[in-house]
Amino acid sequence: MKAGFTHWLLSAARRVPESIALECEERSWTYSQLFTASFLLSRKLKSRGISSGSRVAIISQNSPAQVIAIHAVTLLNCVVTPINHRFSHEELKANLSLIDPELVVYDDTLELSSLSTVNTESLPLSSVELFPRKTVEWPEVNLPSDSTGVIFLTSGTTGTPKAVSLTWWNLASSAIASALNLGVDENDKWLTVLPLDHMGGFSILIRSAIYGTAVVLHRKFDASRAMHSIQSDDITMASLVPTMLRRLLNQGLSGENDLRAALIGGGPATQDLLEAAIEKGIPVCPTYGMTETSSQLTTLSKGEVKSRLGSSGKPLPMMQVKIIDRDGVKKETGQTGEIAVRGPNVTSGYLDATETNEGRLKNGWLLTGDYGYVDSDGYLYPVGRREDRIVSGGENISPAEVESVYRAHPAIQDICVFGIPDPEWDEIVVGAVILNNPEKNSVADLLKIRFENLAGFKHPKKLFTVKELPRTASGKVKRSSLRDRFSPE
């Protein structure tokens, strides 16, 4: 086991005990208060048999209690497993089965009745003491660098979620690289409207604790509230998906505030969106990254966006990018191929997925499945995502998963699900269907159905009837052909 380091929350509590660590809905916590609350909860978890290496699932919308729970789990050197609170009951059960946690910490303000069918110990977040009056002596807490610290579930193109394992050093090195790239000011406040059960939101929590700076947490994204926060809460940093940026622009967001960087990720930002933001003086910084890279991998500085539209910037410190062909051979400058990445922030593999690990991890490099090219100055230009994955409003959606649910309906003979461009969501989920009996069934009827085992954001917004699905010579559906056919353009 490699040498470890002092837990980031303890380090911040010692260095800057009276600095604000967390703000949420008119309440705030200093680092001293946040550590004390998290440490006391960790003792409660320990009394329930949770110890180093235990997996603890956390299902919650953004909240202070969720933040305290995340830190409490890390203080025990346990494995945090955030699960999307928007999942359907069936999806929750499937993900809990895959992770097999020893404890489920859940937001009891949400409707999570499926938990009653899971044979796992659970703890409601309403039992978390937000401002404990009890004083405690802070013990030394170290995190082993190579221990798994978090497992995130990602939507794969096969419809089966993959469990991405990240170590404490993966998370810490990502935070360090971001700091070296963007800089850190002791007065920084990072607006967090992304969900903490996604890598984009979770990483803000960790890096801010490492820096000793403040997180301004919103329970969910609301354009008017986010706009007010940027204007009134001294926000200096923000992480947004393109849909959020577009809605903020519609609210009248401009550069007349303290914002010094707005990271734009979670899907490609269109040229017209970036140009509109630049015109308003907003310091947008397009990024490329994924759960497997602990968030950012490349980031374009705000001063370069206008001259390098389409680029996501150069690799952050300690990180590497190369473009390869199907045989793994490095491509020449300017040639398009698969993006491969390497660095201390990159996952060492997927949980219980030998075949996937062998296919995607080659000689220390992670094959992303995304495509792009690198120019002569070393800037990455992503040109396409994984062939099938849909990114709608920052949510990754597996077409295969949606197809399997809809295909089981007796009215549907076959279906192909794909994403098409949308001005608000960047992409929306749509499907091309072959109906068993068009005279008795219609796509309008199908669109009214809300399948309980599928999260709402995964349901197709449009369905198109077709007589047959285009296929390759080997019988594979040509998803790209349908995408081209039914896209608004």
GROMACS .gro file of C-alpha atoms in nm:
model
  489
    1MET     CA    1   0.000   0.000   0.000
    2LYS     CA    2   0.134   0.343  -0.094
    3ALA     CA    3   0.185   0.617   0.162
    4GLY     CA    4  -0.121   0.819   0.243
    5PHE     CA    5  -0.194   1.178   0.339
    6THR     CA    6  -0.391   1.369   0.599
    7HIS     CA    7  -0.763   1.371   0.531
    8TRP     CA    8  -0.845   1.688   0.334
    9LEU     CA    9  -1.131   1.798   0.561
   10LEU     CA   10  -0.918   1.759   0.874
   11SER     CA   11  -0.633   1.948   0.708
   12ALA     CA   12  -0.864   2.237   0.615
   13ALA     CA   13  -1.020   2.242   0.964
   14ARG     CA   14  -0.673   2.279   1.113
   15ARG     CA   15  -0.547   2.537   0.861
   16VAL     CA   16  -0.855   2.755   0.821
   17PRO     CA   17  -1.101   2.655   1.097
   18GLU     CA   18  -1.311   2.973   1.071
   19SER     CA   19  -1.322   2.989   0.691
   20ILE     CA   20  -1.657   2.911   0.530
   21ALA     CA   21  -1.668   2.556   0.397
   22LEU     CA   22  -2.031   2.528   0.292
   23GLU     CA   23  -2.321   2.762   0.222
   24CYS     CA   24  -2.672   2.639   0.150
   25GLU     CA   25  -3.003   2.822   0.175
   26GLU     CA   26  -2.905   3.101   0.414
   27ARG     CA   27  -2.700   2.868   0.635
   28SER     CA   28  -2.326   2.827   0.647
   29TRP     CA   29  -2.068   2.596   0.803
   30THR     CA   30  -1.708   2.679   0.887
   31TYR     CA   31  -1.447   2.412   0.829
   32SER     CA   32  -1.434   2.353   1.202
   33GLN     CA   33  -1.812   2.302   1.216
   34LEU     CA   34  -1.821   2.083   0.906
   35PHE     CA   35  -1.544   1.858   1.032
   36THR     CA   36  -1.703   1.821   1.374
   37ALA     CA   37  -2.042   1.729   1.225
   38SER     CA   38  -1.883   1.485   0.981
   39PHE     CA   39  -1.661   1.327   1.246
   40LEU     CA   40  -1.950   1.272   1.489
   41LEU     CA   41  -2.153   1.110   1.211
   42SER     CA   42  -1.856   0.887   1.126
   43ARG     CA   43  -1.854   0.763   1.485
   44LYS     CA   44  -2.224   0.685   1.455
   45LEU     CA   45  -2.157   0.489   1.136
   46LYS     CA   46  -1.871   0.305   1.304
   47SER     CA   47  -2.100   0.202   1.589
   48ARG     CA   48  -2.320   0.035   1.327
   49GLY     CA   49  -2.035  -0.183   1.208
   50ILE     CA   50  -1.910   0.034   0.923
   51SER     CA   51  -1.531   0.016   0.901
   52SER     CA   52  -1.243   0.076   0.660
   53GLY     CA   53  -1.325  -0.058   0.315
   54SER     CA   54  -1.701  -0.082   0.369
   55ARG     CA   55  -1.919   0.039   0.084
   56VAL     CA   56  -2.175   0.301   0.179
   57ALA     CA   57  -2.435   0.405  -0.079
   58ILE     CA   58  -2.570   0.760  -0.058
   59ILE     CA   59  -2.897   0.840  -0.234
   60SER     CA   60  -2.993   1.204  -0.204
   61GLN     CA   61  -3.057   1.528  -0.379
   62ASN     CA   62  -2.804   1.798  -0.292
   63SER     CA   63  -2.823   1.891   0.077
   64PRO     CA   64  -2.599   1.984   0.370
   65ALA     CA   65  -2.677   1.649   0.536
   66GLN     CA   66  -2.559   1.473   0.220
   67VAL     CA   67  -2.231   1.669   0.229
   68ILE     CA   68  -2.177   1.574   0.593
   69ALA     CA   69  -2.253   1.209   0.514
   70ILE     CA   70  -2.006   1.202   0.225
   71HIS     CA   71  -1.728   1.341   0.441
   72ALA     CA   72  -1.822   1.110   0.730
   73VAL     CA   73  -1.785   0.804   0.508
   74THR     CA   74  -1.446   0.923   0.381
   75LEU     CA   75  -1.326   0.984   0.738
   76LEU     CA   76  -1.363   0.610   0.797
   77ASN     CA   77  -1.169   0.526   0.478
   78CYS     CA   78  -1.487   0.367   0.348
   79VAL     CA   79  -1.602   0.361  -0.012
   80VAL     CA   80  -1.859   0.627  -0.103
   81THR     CA   81  -2.104   0.505  -0.367
   82PRO     CA   82  -2.326   0.794  -0.479
   83ILE     CA   83  -2.637   0.674  -0.663
   84ASN     CA   84  -2.852   0.897  -0.882
   85HIS     CA   85  -3.157   0.995  -0.677
   86ARG     CA   86  -3.360   1.038  -0.996
   87PHE     CA   87  -3.343   0.668  -1.080
   88SER     CA   88  -3.663   0.467  -1.087
   89HIS     CA   89  -3.729   0.206  -0.818
   90GLU     CA   90  -3.610  -0.073  -1.046
   91GLU     CA   91  -3.294   0.116  -1.139
   92LEU     CA   92  -3.217   0.183  -0.772
   93LYS     CA   93  -3.252  -0.183  -0.687
   94ALA     CA   94  -3.033  -0.288  -0.979
   95ASN     CA   95  -2.760  -0.042  -0.887
   96LEU     CA   96  -2.770  -0.135  -0.519
   97SER     CA   97  -2.742  -0.499  -0.620
   98LEU     CA   98  -2.435  -0.423  -0.830
   99ILE     CA   99  -2.263  -0.222  -0.558
  100ASP     CA  100  -2.379  -0.443  -0.267
  101PRO     CA  101  -2.327  -0.176   0.003
  102GLU     CA  102  -2.315  -0.249   0.374
  103LEU     CA  103  -2.520   0.064   0.445
  104VAL     CA  104  -2.754   0.288   0.247
  105VAL     CA  105  -2.773   0.652   0.359
  106TYR     CA  106  -3.081   0.803   0.200
  107ASP     CA  107  -3.272   1.127   0.170
  108ASP     CA  108  -3.602   1.051   0.343
  109THR     CA  109  -3.766   1.354   0.183
  110LEU     CA  110  -3.758   1.160  -0.145
  111GLU     CA  111  -3.992   0.882  -0.247
  112LEU     CA  112  -3.761   0.581  -0.229
  113SER     CA  113  -4.000   0.299  -0.147
  114SER     CA  114  -3.780   0.050  -0.332
  115LEU     CA  115  -3.536   0.062  -0.039
  116SER     CA  116  -3.783  -0.139   0.166
  117THR     CA  117  -3.725  -0.432  -0.071
  118VAL     CA  118  -3.345  -0.421  -0.034
  119ASN     CA  119  -3.195  -0.630   0.243
  120THR     CA  120  -2.943  -0.366   0.349
  121GLU     CA  121  -2.901  -0.155   0.661
  122SER     CA  122  -3.017   0.202   0.602
  123LEU     CA  123  -2.985   0.542   0.767
  124PRO     CA  124  -3.212   0.841   0.690
  125LEU     CA  125  -3.040   1.174   0.638
  126SER     CA  126  -3.293   1.338   0.869
  127SER     CA  127  -3.102   1.178   1.156
  128VAL     CA  128  -2.784   1.368   1.068
  129GLU     CA  129  -2.704   1.643   1.321
  130LEU     CA  130  -2.620   1.950   1.114
  131PHE     CA  131  -2.482   2.170   1.393
  132PRO     CA  132  -2.376   1.946   1.684
  133ARG     CA  133  -2.306   2.133   2.007
  134LYS     CA  134  -2.080   1.859   2.135
  135THR     CA  135  -1.708   1.932   2.113
  136VAL     CA  136  -1.466   1.655   2.025
  137GLU     CA  137  -1.094   1.613   2.011
  138TRP     CA  138  -0.993   1.575   1.651
  139PRO     CA  139  -0.795   1.257   1.589
  140GLU     CA  140  -0.539   1.207   1.315
  141VAL     CA  141  -0.709   1.074   1.001
  142ASN     CA  142  -0.507   0.953   0.705
  143LEU     CA  143  -0.621   0.835   0.364
  144PRO     CA  144  -0.416   0.558   0.196
  145SER     CA  145  -0.335   0.685  -0.153
  146ASP     CA  146  -0.420   0.365  -0.339
  147SER     CA  147  -0.736   0.273  -0.146
  148THR     CA  148  -1.064   0.293  -0.337
  149GLY     CA  149  -1.244   0.603  -0.215
  150VAL     CA  150  -1.548   0.624  -0.440
  151ILE     CA  151  -1.736   0.408  -0.686
  152PHE     CA  152  -1.948   0.582  -0.946
  153LEU     CA  153  -2.200   0.410  -1.169
  154THR     CA  154  -2.196   0.522  -1.532
  155SER     CA  155  -2.436   0.451  -1.818
  156GLY     CA  156  -2.270   0.230  -2.074
  157THR     CA  157  -2.381   0.188  -2.434
  158THR     CA  158  -2.475  -0.174  -2.361
  159GLY     CA  159  -2.742  -0.070  -2.113
  160THR     CA  160  -2.553  -0.229  -1.825
  161PRO     CA  161  -2.409   0.027  -1.580
  162LYS     CA  162  -2.037   0.015  -1.515
  163ALA     CA  163  -1.893   0.072  -1.169
  164VAL     CA  164  -1.592   0.305  -1.191
  165SER     CA  165  -1.348   0.273  -0.901
  166LEU     CA  166  -1.148   0.582  -0.805
  167THR     CA  167  -0.880   0.601  -0.538
  168TRP     CA  168  -0.817   0.880  -0.291
  169TRP     CA  169  -0.512   0.975  -0.498
  170ASN     CA  170  -0.719   0.983  -0.818
  171LEU     CA  171  -0.943   1.244  -0.653
  172ALA     CA  172  -0.661   1.439  -0.491
  173SER     CA  173  -0.446   1.454  -0.805
  174SER     CA  174  -0.744   1.581  -1.004
  175ALA     CA  175  -0.795   1.862  -0.751
  176ILE     CA  176  -0.425   1.950  -0.758
  177ALA     CA  177  -0.418   1.959  -1.138
  178SER     CA  178  -0.727   2.182  -1.146
  179ALA     CA  179  -0.567   2.420  -0.897
  180LEU     CA  180  -0.246   2.441  -1.098
  181ASN     CA  181  -0.451   2.514  -1.409
  182LEU     CA  182  -0.715   2.757  -1.279
  183GLY     CA  183  -0.542   2.891  -0.971
  184VAL     CA  184  -0.690   2.913  -0.622
  185ASP     CA  185  -0.787   3.221  -0.422
  186GLU     CA  186  -0.863   3.193  -0.051
  187ASN     CA  187  -1.190   3.377  -0.117
  188ASP     CA  188  -1.307   3.143  -0.391
  189LYS     CA  189  -1.669   3.029  -0.378
  190TRP     CA  190  -1.764   2.744  -0.610
  191LEU     CA  191  -2.128   2.741  -0.718
  192THR     CA  192  -2.247   2.381  -0.709
  193VAL     CA  193  -2.570   2.324  -0.901
  194LEU     CA  194  -2.459   1.992  -1.046
  195PRO     CA  195  -2.580   1.693  -0.843
  196LEU     CA  196  -2.332   1.549  -0.594
  197ASP     CA  197  -2.423   1.202  -0.717
  198HIS     CA  198  -2.245   1.290  -1.044
  199MET     CA  199  -1.869   1.326  -1.080
  200GLY     CA  200  -1.902   1.690  -1.183
  201GLY     CA  201  -2.067   1.789  -0.856
  202PHE     CA  202  -1.882   1.545  -0.630
  203SER     CA  203  -1.541   1.666  -0.750
  204ILE     CA  204  -1.623   2.024  -0.645
  205LEU     CA  205  -1.685   1.905  -0.290
  206ILE     CA  206  -1.351   1.726  -0.271
  207ARG     CA  207  -1.135   1.989  -0.439
  208SER     CA  208  -1.284   2.273  -0.231
  209ALA     CA  209  -1.204   2.080   0.089
  210ILE     CA  210  -0.847   2.031  -0.032
  211TYR     CA  211  -0.817   2.403  -0.110
  212GLY     CA  212  -0.997   2.519   0.206
  213THR     CA  213  -1.241   2.726   0.000
  214ALA     CA  214  -1.620   2.753   0.003
  215VAL     CA  215  -1.888   2.548  -0.171
  216VAL     CA  216  -2.216   2.728  -0.240
  217LEU     CA  217  -2.459   2.440  -0.271
  218HIS     CA  218  -2.797   2.447  -0.445
  219ARG     CA  219  -3.037   2.156  -0.398
  220LYS     CA  220  -3.097   2.154  -0.774
  221PHE     CA  221  -3.044   2.381  -1.068
  222ASP     CA  222  -3.290   2.667  -1.099
  223ALA     CA  223  -3.184   2.935  -1.346
  224SER     CA  224  -3.325   3.231  -1.153
  225ARG     CA  225  -3.177   3.112  -0.822
  226ALA     CA  226  -2.840   3.039  -0.983
  227MET     CA  227  -2.847   3.382  -1.147
  228HIS     CA  228  -2.923   3.550  -0.814
  229SER     CA  229  -2.646   3.352  -0.644
  230ILE     CA  230  -2.387   3.453  -0.903
  231GLN     CA  231  -2.485   3.816  -0.861
  232SER     CA  232  -2.524   3.822  -0.481
  233ASP     CA  233  -2.311   3.548  -0.323
  234ASP     CA  234  -1.965   3.653  -0.446
  235ILE     CA  235  -1.941   3.343  -0.665
  236THR     CA  236  -1.600   3.313  -0.832
  237MET     CA  237  -1.620   2.963  -0.984
  238ALA     CA  238  -1.901   2.759  -1.137
  239SER     CA  239  -1.942   2.423  -1.309
  240LEU     CA  240  -2.223   2.404  -1.563
  241VAL     CA  241  -2.352   2.182  -1.840
  242PRO     CA  242  -2.441   2.358  -2.168
  243THR     CA  243  -2.815   2.354  -2.092
  244MET     CA  244  -2.753   2.543  -1.767
  245LEU     CA  245  -2.536   2.803  -1.939
  246ARG     CA  246  -2.803   2.856  -2.204
  247ARG     CA  247  -3.073   2.911  -1.941
  248LEU     CA  248  -2.852   3.154  -1.750
  249LEU     CA  249  -2.794   3.351  -2.068
  250ASN     CA  250  -3.171   3.364  -2.115
  251GLN     CA  251  -3.191   3.506  -1.762
  252GLY     CA  252  -2.955   3.785  -1.867
  253LEU     CA  253  -2.627   3.658  -1.722
  254SER     CA  254  -2.330   3.874  -1.810
  255GLY     CA  255  -1.974   3.918  -1.695
  256GLU     CA  256  -2.064   4.192  -1.446
  257ASN     CA  257  -1.992   3.984  -1.133
  258ASP     CA  258  -1.704   3.815  -0.950
  259LEU     CA  259  -1.708   3.503  -1.166
  260ARG     CA  260  -1.356   3.426  -1.289
  261ALA     CA  261  -1.418   3.086  -1.447
  262ALA     CA  262  -1.725   2.892  -1.557
  263LEU     CA  263  -1.631   2.535  -1.649
  264ILE     CA  264  -1.856   2.402  -1.924
  265GLY     CA  265  -1.868   2.022  -1.949
  266GLY     CA  266  -2.102   1.725  -1.938
  267GLY     CA  267  -2.151   1.739  -2.313
  268PRO     CA  268  -2.034   1.946  -2.610
  269ALA     CA  269  -2.113   2.317  -2.607
  270THR     CA  270  -2.219   2.450  -2.945
  271GLN     CA  271  -2.025   2.728  -3.114
  272ASP     CA  272  -2.317   2.970  -3.103
  273LEU     CA  273  -2.362   2.911  -2.726
  274LEU     CA  274  -1.996   2.982  -2.653
  275GLU     CA  275  -1.996   3.288  -2.878
  276ALA     CA  276  -2.305   3.423  -2.699
  277ALA     CA  277  -2.134   3.374  -2.362
  278ILE     CA  278  -1.814   3.542  -2.481
  279GLU     CA  279  -2.013   3.836  -2.614
  280LYS     CA  280  -2.169   3.878  -2.267
  281GLY     CA  281  -1.826   3.873  -2.104
  282ILE     CA  282  -1.878   3.540  -1.926
  283PRO     CA  283  -1.544   3.363  -1.855
  284VAL     CA  284  -1.640   3.025  -2.004
  285CYS     CA  285  -1.383   2.745  -1.999
  286PRO     CA  286  -1.486   2.440  -2.207
  287THR     CA  287  -1.362   2.115  -2.055
  288TYR     CA  288  -1.330   1.751  -2.151
  289GLY     CA  289  -1.344   1.480  -1.890
  290MET     CA  290  -1.545   1.190  -1.757
  291THR     CA  291  -1.609   0.993  -1.442
  292GLU     CA  292  -1.312   0.769  -1.525
  293THR     CA  293  -1.077   1.071  -1.514
  294SER     CA  294  -1.211   1.211  -1.184
  295SER     CA  295  -1.363   1.509  -1.371
  296GLN     CA  296  -1.153   1.747  -1.585
  297LEU     CA  297  -0.887   1.612  -1.817
  298THR     CA  298  -0.843   1.911  -2.048
  299THR     CA  299  -0.963   2.268  -1.998
  300LEU     CA  300  -0.949   2.565  -2.233
  301SER     CA  301  -0.863   2.893  -2.066
  302LYS     CA  302  -1.115   3.175  -2.094
  303GLY     CA  303  -0.873   3.387  -2.298
  304GLU     CA  304  -0.843   3.123  -2.570
  305VAL     CA  305  -1.206   3.030  -2.629
  306LYS     CA  306  -1.275   3.277  -2.908
  307SER     CA  307  -0.966   3.183  -3.107
  308ARG     CA  308  -1.002   2.807  -3.052
  309LEU     CA  309  -1.374   2.737  -3.076
  310GLY     CA  310  -1.433   2.363  -3.069
  311SER     CA  311  -1.133   2.289  -2.852
  312SER     CA  312  -1.147   2.168  -2.492
  313GLY     CA  313  -0.791   2.285  -2.425
  314LYS     CA  314  -0.466   2.118  -2.332
  315PRO     CA  315  -0.425   1.836  -2.080
  316LEU     CA  316  -0.407   1.953  -1.720
  317PRO     CA  317  -0.075   1.909  -1.533
  318MET     CA  318   0.027   1.543  -1.484
  319MET     CA  319  -0.224   1.430  -1.749
  320GLN     CA  320  -0.163   1.298  -2.099
  321VAL     CA  321  -0.374   1.263  -2.412
  322LYS     CA  322  -0.301   1.085  -2.737
  323ILE     CA  323  -0.504   0.995  -3.043
  324ILE     CA  324  -0.489   0.634  -3.162
  325ASP     CA  325  -0.622   0.419  -3.444
  326ARG     CA  326  -0.809   0.090  -3.406
  327ASP     CA  327  -0.482  -0.097  -3.355
  328GLY     CA  328  -0.368   0.136  -3.080
  329VAL     CA  329  -0.109   0.311  -3.296
  330LYS     CA  330  -0.066   0.682  -3.227
  331LYS     CA  331  -0.205   0.904  -3.501
  332GLU     CA  332  -0.033   1.204  -3.650
  333THR     CA  333  -0.112   1.562  -3.547
  334GLY     CA  334  -0.450   1.673  -3.681
  335GLN     CA  335  -0.570   1.321  -3.758
  336THR     CA  336  -0.894   1.203  -3.598
  337GLY     CA  337  -0.899   0.889  -3.389
  338GLU     CA  338  -0.992   0.755  -3.049
  339ILE     CA  339  -0.894   0.964  -2.748
  340ALA     CA  340  -0.669   0.776  -2.504
  341VAL     CA  341  -0.575   0.928  -2.168
  342ARG     CA  342  -0.327   0.863  -1.889
  343GLY     CA  343  -0.250   1.024  -1.554
  344PRO     CA  344  -0.275   0.986  -1.176
  345ASN     CA  345  -0.640   1.095  -1.196
  346VAL     CA  346  -0.744   0.808  -1.424
  347THR     CA  347  -0.925   0.504  -1.287
  348SER     CA  348  -0.736   0.179  -1.256
  349GLY     CA  349  -1.042  -0.012  -1.367
  350TYR     CA  350  -1.407  -0.105  -1.340
  351LEU     CA  351  -1.551  -0.313  -1.060
  352ASP     CA  352  -1.600  -0.681  -1.145
  353ALA     CA  353  -1.560  -0.618  -1.518
  354THR     CA  354  -1.258  -0.812  -1.641
  355GLU     CA  355  -1.357  -0.804  -2.007
  356THR     CA  356  -1.422  -0.428  -2.002
  357ASN     CA  357  -1.093  -0.361  -1.822
  358GLU     CA  358  -0.901  -0.566  -2.075
  359GLY     CA  359  -1.068  -0.383  -2.363
  360ARG     CA  360  -1.033  -0.029  -2.233
  361LEU     CA  361  -0.713  -0.028  -2.027
  362LYS     CA  362  -0.403  -0.075  -2.241
  363ASN     CA  363  -0.049  -0.030  -2.103
  364GLY     CA  364  -0.156   0.234  -1.853
  365TRP     CA  365  -0.378   0.418  -2.102
  366LEU     CA  366  -0.758   0.441  -2.080
  367LEU     CA  367  -0.934   0.416  -2.416
  368THR     CA  368  -1.225   0.657  -2.381
  369GLY     CA  369  -1.434   0.549  -2.680
  370ASP     CA  370  -1.459   0.920  -2.768
  371TYR     CA  371  -1.306   1.059  -3.086
  372GLY     CA  372  -1.111   1.372  -3.164
  373TYR     CA  373  -0.780   1.515  -3.275
  374VAL     CA  374  -0.494   1.717  -3.131
  375ASP     CA  375  -0.360   2.017  -3.321
  376SER     CA  376   0.003   2.116  -3.363
  377ASP     CA  377  -0.009   2.324  -3.044
  378GLY     CA  378  -0.135   2.034  -2.833
  379TYR     CA  379  -0.501   2.139  -2.803
  380LEU     CA  380  -0.763   1.865  -2.798
  381TYR     CA  381  -1.066   1.890  -3.025
  382PRO     CA  382  -1.329   1.627  -2.940
  383VAL     CA  383  -1.540   1.557  -3.246
  384GLY     CA  384  -1.765   1.275  -3.133
  385ARG     CA  385  -1.876   1.092  -2.825
  386ARG     CA  386  -1.913   0.723  -2.770
  387GLU     CA  387  -2.113   0.601  -3.065
  388ASP     CA  388  -2.442   0.548  -2.888
  389ARG     CA  389  -2.448   0.740  -2.561
  390ILE     CA  390  -2.692   1.031  -2.532
  391VAL     CA  391  -2.613   1.333  -2.316
  392SER     CA  392  -2.929   1.530  -2.234
  393GLY     CA  393  -2.903   1.819  -1.991
  394GLY     CA  394  -2.579   1.671  -1.855
  395GLU     CA  395  -2.733   1.326  -1.792
  396ASN     CA  396  -2.573   1.025  -1.961
  397ILE     CA  397  -2.837   0.794  -2.110
  398SER     CA  398  -2.788   0.448  -2.254
  399PRO     CA  399  -3.007   0.386  -2.561
  400ALA     CA  400  -2.987   0.010  -2.506
  401GLU     CA  401  -3.139   0.045  -2.161
  402VAL     CA  402  -3.434   0.250  -2.293
  403GLU     CA  403  -3.480   0.014  -2.585
  404SER     CA  404  -3.502  -0.292  -2.361
  405VAL     CA  405  -3.785  -0.133  -2.162
  406TYR     CA  406  -3.986  -0.015  -2.463
  407ARG     CA  407  -3.926  -0.332  -2.662
  408ALA     CA  408  -4.109  -0.530  -2.395
  409HIS     CA  409  -4.432  -0.338  -2.467
  410PRO     CA  410  -4.671  -0.547  -2.678
  411ALA     CA  411  -4.740  -0.259  -2.918
  412ILE     CA  412  -4.375  -0.240  -3.026
  413GLN     CA  413  -4.218  -0.484  -3.270
  414ASP     CA  414  -3.878  -0.312  -3.264
  415ILE     CA  415  -3.723   0.018  -3.162
  416CYS     CA  416  -3.400   0.212  -3.196
  417VAL     CA  417  -3.334   0.493  -2.949
  418PHE     CA  418  -3.094   0.779  -3.023
  419GLY     CA  419  -3.031   1.144  -2.948
  420ILE     CA  420  -3.098   1.442  -3.171
  421PRO     CA  421  -2.983   1.803  -3.121
  422ASP     CA  422  -3.206   2.026  -2.911
  423PRO     CA  423  -3.158   2.401  -2.841
  424GLU     CA  424  -3.240   2.366  -2.472
  425TRP     CA  425  -3.117   2.020  -2.369
  426ASP     CA  426  -2.833   1.985  -2.625
  427GLU     CA  427  -2.979   1.645  -2.705
  428ILE     CA  428  -3.317   1.486  -2.646
  429VAL     CA  429  -3.402   1.117  -2.640
  430VAL     CA  430  -3.607   1.003  -2.938
  431GLY     CA  431  -3.685   0.669  -3.095
  432ALA     CA  432  -3.773   0.510  -3.426
  433VAL     CA  433  -4.034   0.238  -3.376
  434ILE     CA  434  -4.192  -0.038  -3.576
  435LEU     CA  435  -4.545  -0.090  -3.441
  436ASN     CA  436  -4.709  -0.431  -3.432
  437ASN     CA  437  -5.050  -0.290  -3.517
  438PRO     CA  438  -5.041   0.073  -3.633
  439GLU     CA  439  -5.419   0.079  -3.670
  440LYS     CA  440  -5.471   0.009  -3.298
  441ASN     CA  441  -5.160   0.171  -3.150
  442SER     CA  442  -4.997   0.507  -3.202
  443VAL     CA  443  -4.676   0.675  -3.094
  444ALA     CA  444  -4.889   0.935  -2.917
  445ASP     CA  445  -5.021   0.660  -2.690
  446LEU     CA  446  -4.671   0.530  -2.624
  447LEU     CA  447  -4.541   0.874  -2.533
  448LYS     CA  448  -4.800   0.897  -2.256
  449ILE     CA  449  -4.662   0.588  -2.082
  450ARG     CA  450  -4.427   0.639  -1.792
  451PHE     CA  451  -4.248   0.312  -1.729
  452GLU     CA  452  -4.178   0.276  -1.357
  453ASN     CA  453  -3.842   0.105  -1.413
  454LEU     CA  454  -3.705   0.395  -1.615
  455ALA     CA  455  -3.608   0.738  -1.484
  456GLY     CA  456  -3.816   1.022  -1.626
  457PHE     CA  457  -3.526   1.188  -1.806
  458LYS     CA  458  -3.465   0.868  -2.003
  459HIS     CA  459  -3.812   0.852  -2.161
  460PRO     CA  460  -3.815   0.949  -2.531
  461LYS     CA  461  -3.954   1.294  -2.601
  462LYS     CA  462  -4.047   1.195  -2.957
  463LEU     CA  463  -4.117   0.868  -3.136
  464PHE     CA  464  -4.111   0.823  -3.514
  465THR     CA  465  -4.283   0.532  -3.689
  466VAL     CA  466  -4.078   0.348  -3.950
  467LYS     CA  467  -4.143   0.038  -4.162
  468GLU     CA  468  -3.796  -0.099  -4.098
  469LEU     CA  469  -3.476  -0.008  -3.917
  470PRO     CA  470  -3.166   0.047  -4.135
  471ARG     CA  471  -2.901  -0.215  -4.068
  472THR     CA  472  -2.544  -0.296  -4.161
  473ALA     CA  473  -2.448  -0.612  -4.347
  474SER     CA  474  -2.390  -0.782  -4.012
  475GLY     CA  475  -2.742  -0.689  -3.894
  476LYS     CA  476  -2.649  -0.407  -3.655
  477VAL     CA  477  -2.892  -0.114  -3.654
  478LYS     CA  478  -2.739   0.196  -3.813
  479ARG     CA  479  -2.816   0.438  -3.532
  480SER     CA  480  -2.623   0.721  -3.701
  481SER     CA  481  -2.839   0.687  -4.012
  482LEU     CA  482  -3.156   0.735  -3.807
  483ARG     CA  483  -2.996   1.025  -3.622
  484ASP     CA  484  -2.917   1.196  -3.951
  485ARG     CA  485  -3.263   1.127  -4.086
  486PHE     CA  486  -3.462   1.264  -3.792
  487SER     CA  487  -3.237   1.544  -3.665
  488PRO     CA  488  -3.391   1.895  -3.703
  489GLU     CA  489  -3.125   1.997  -3.955
   0.00000   0.00000   0.00000
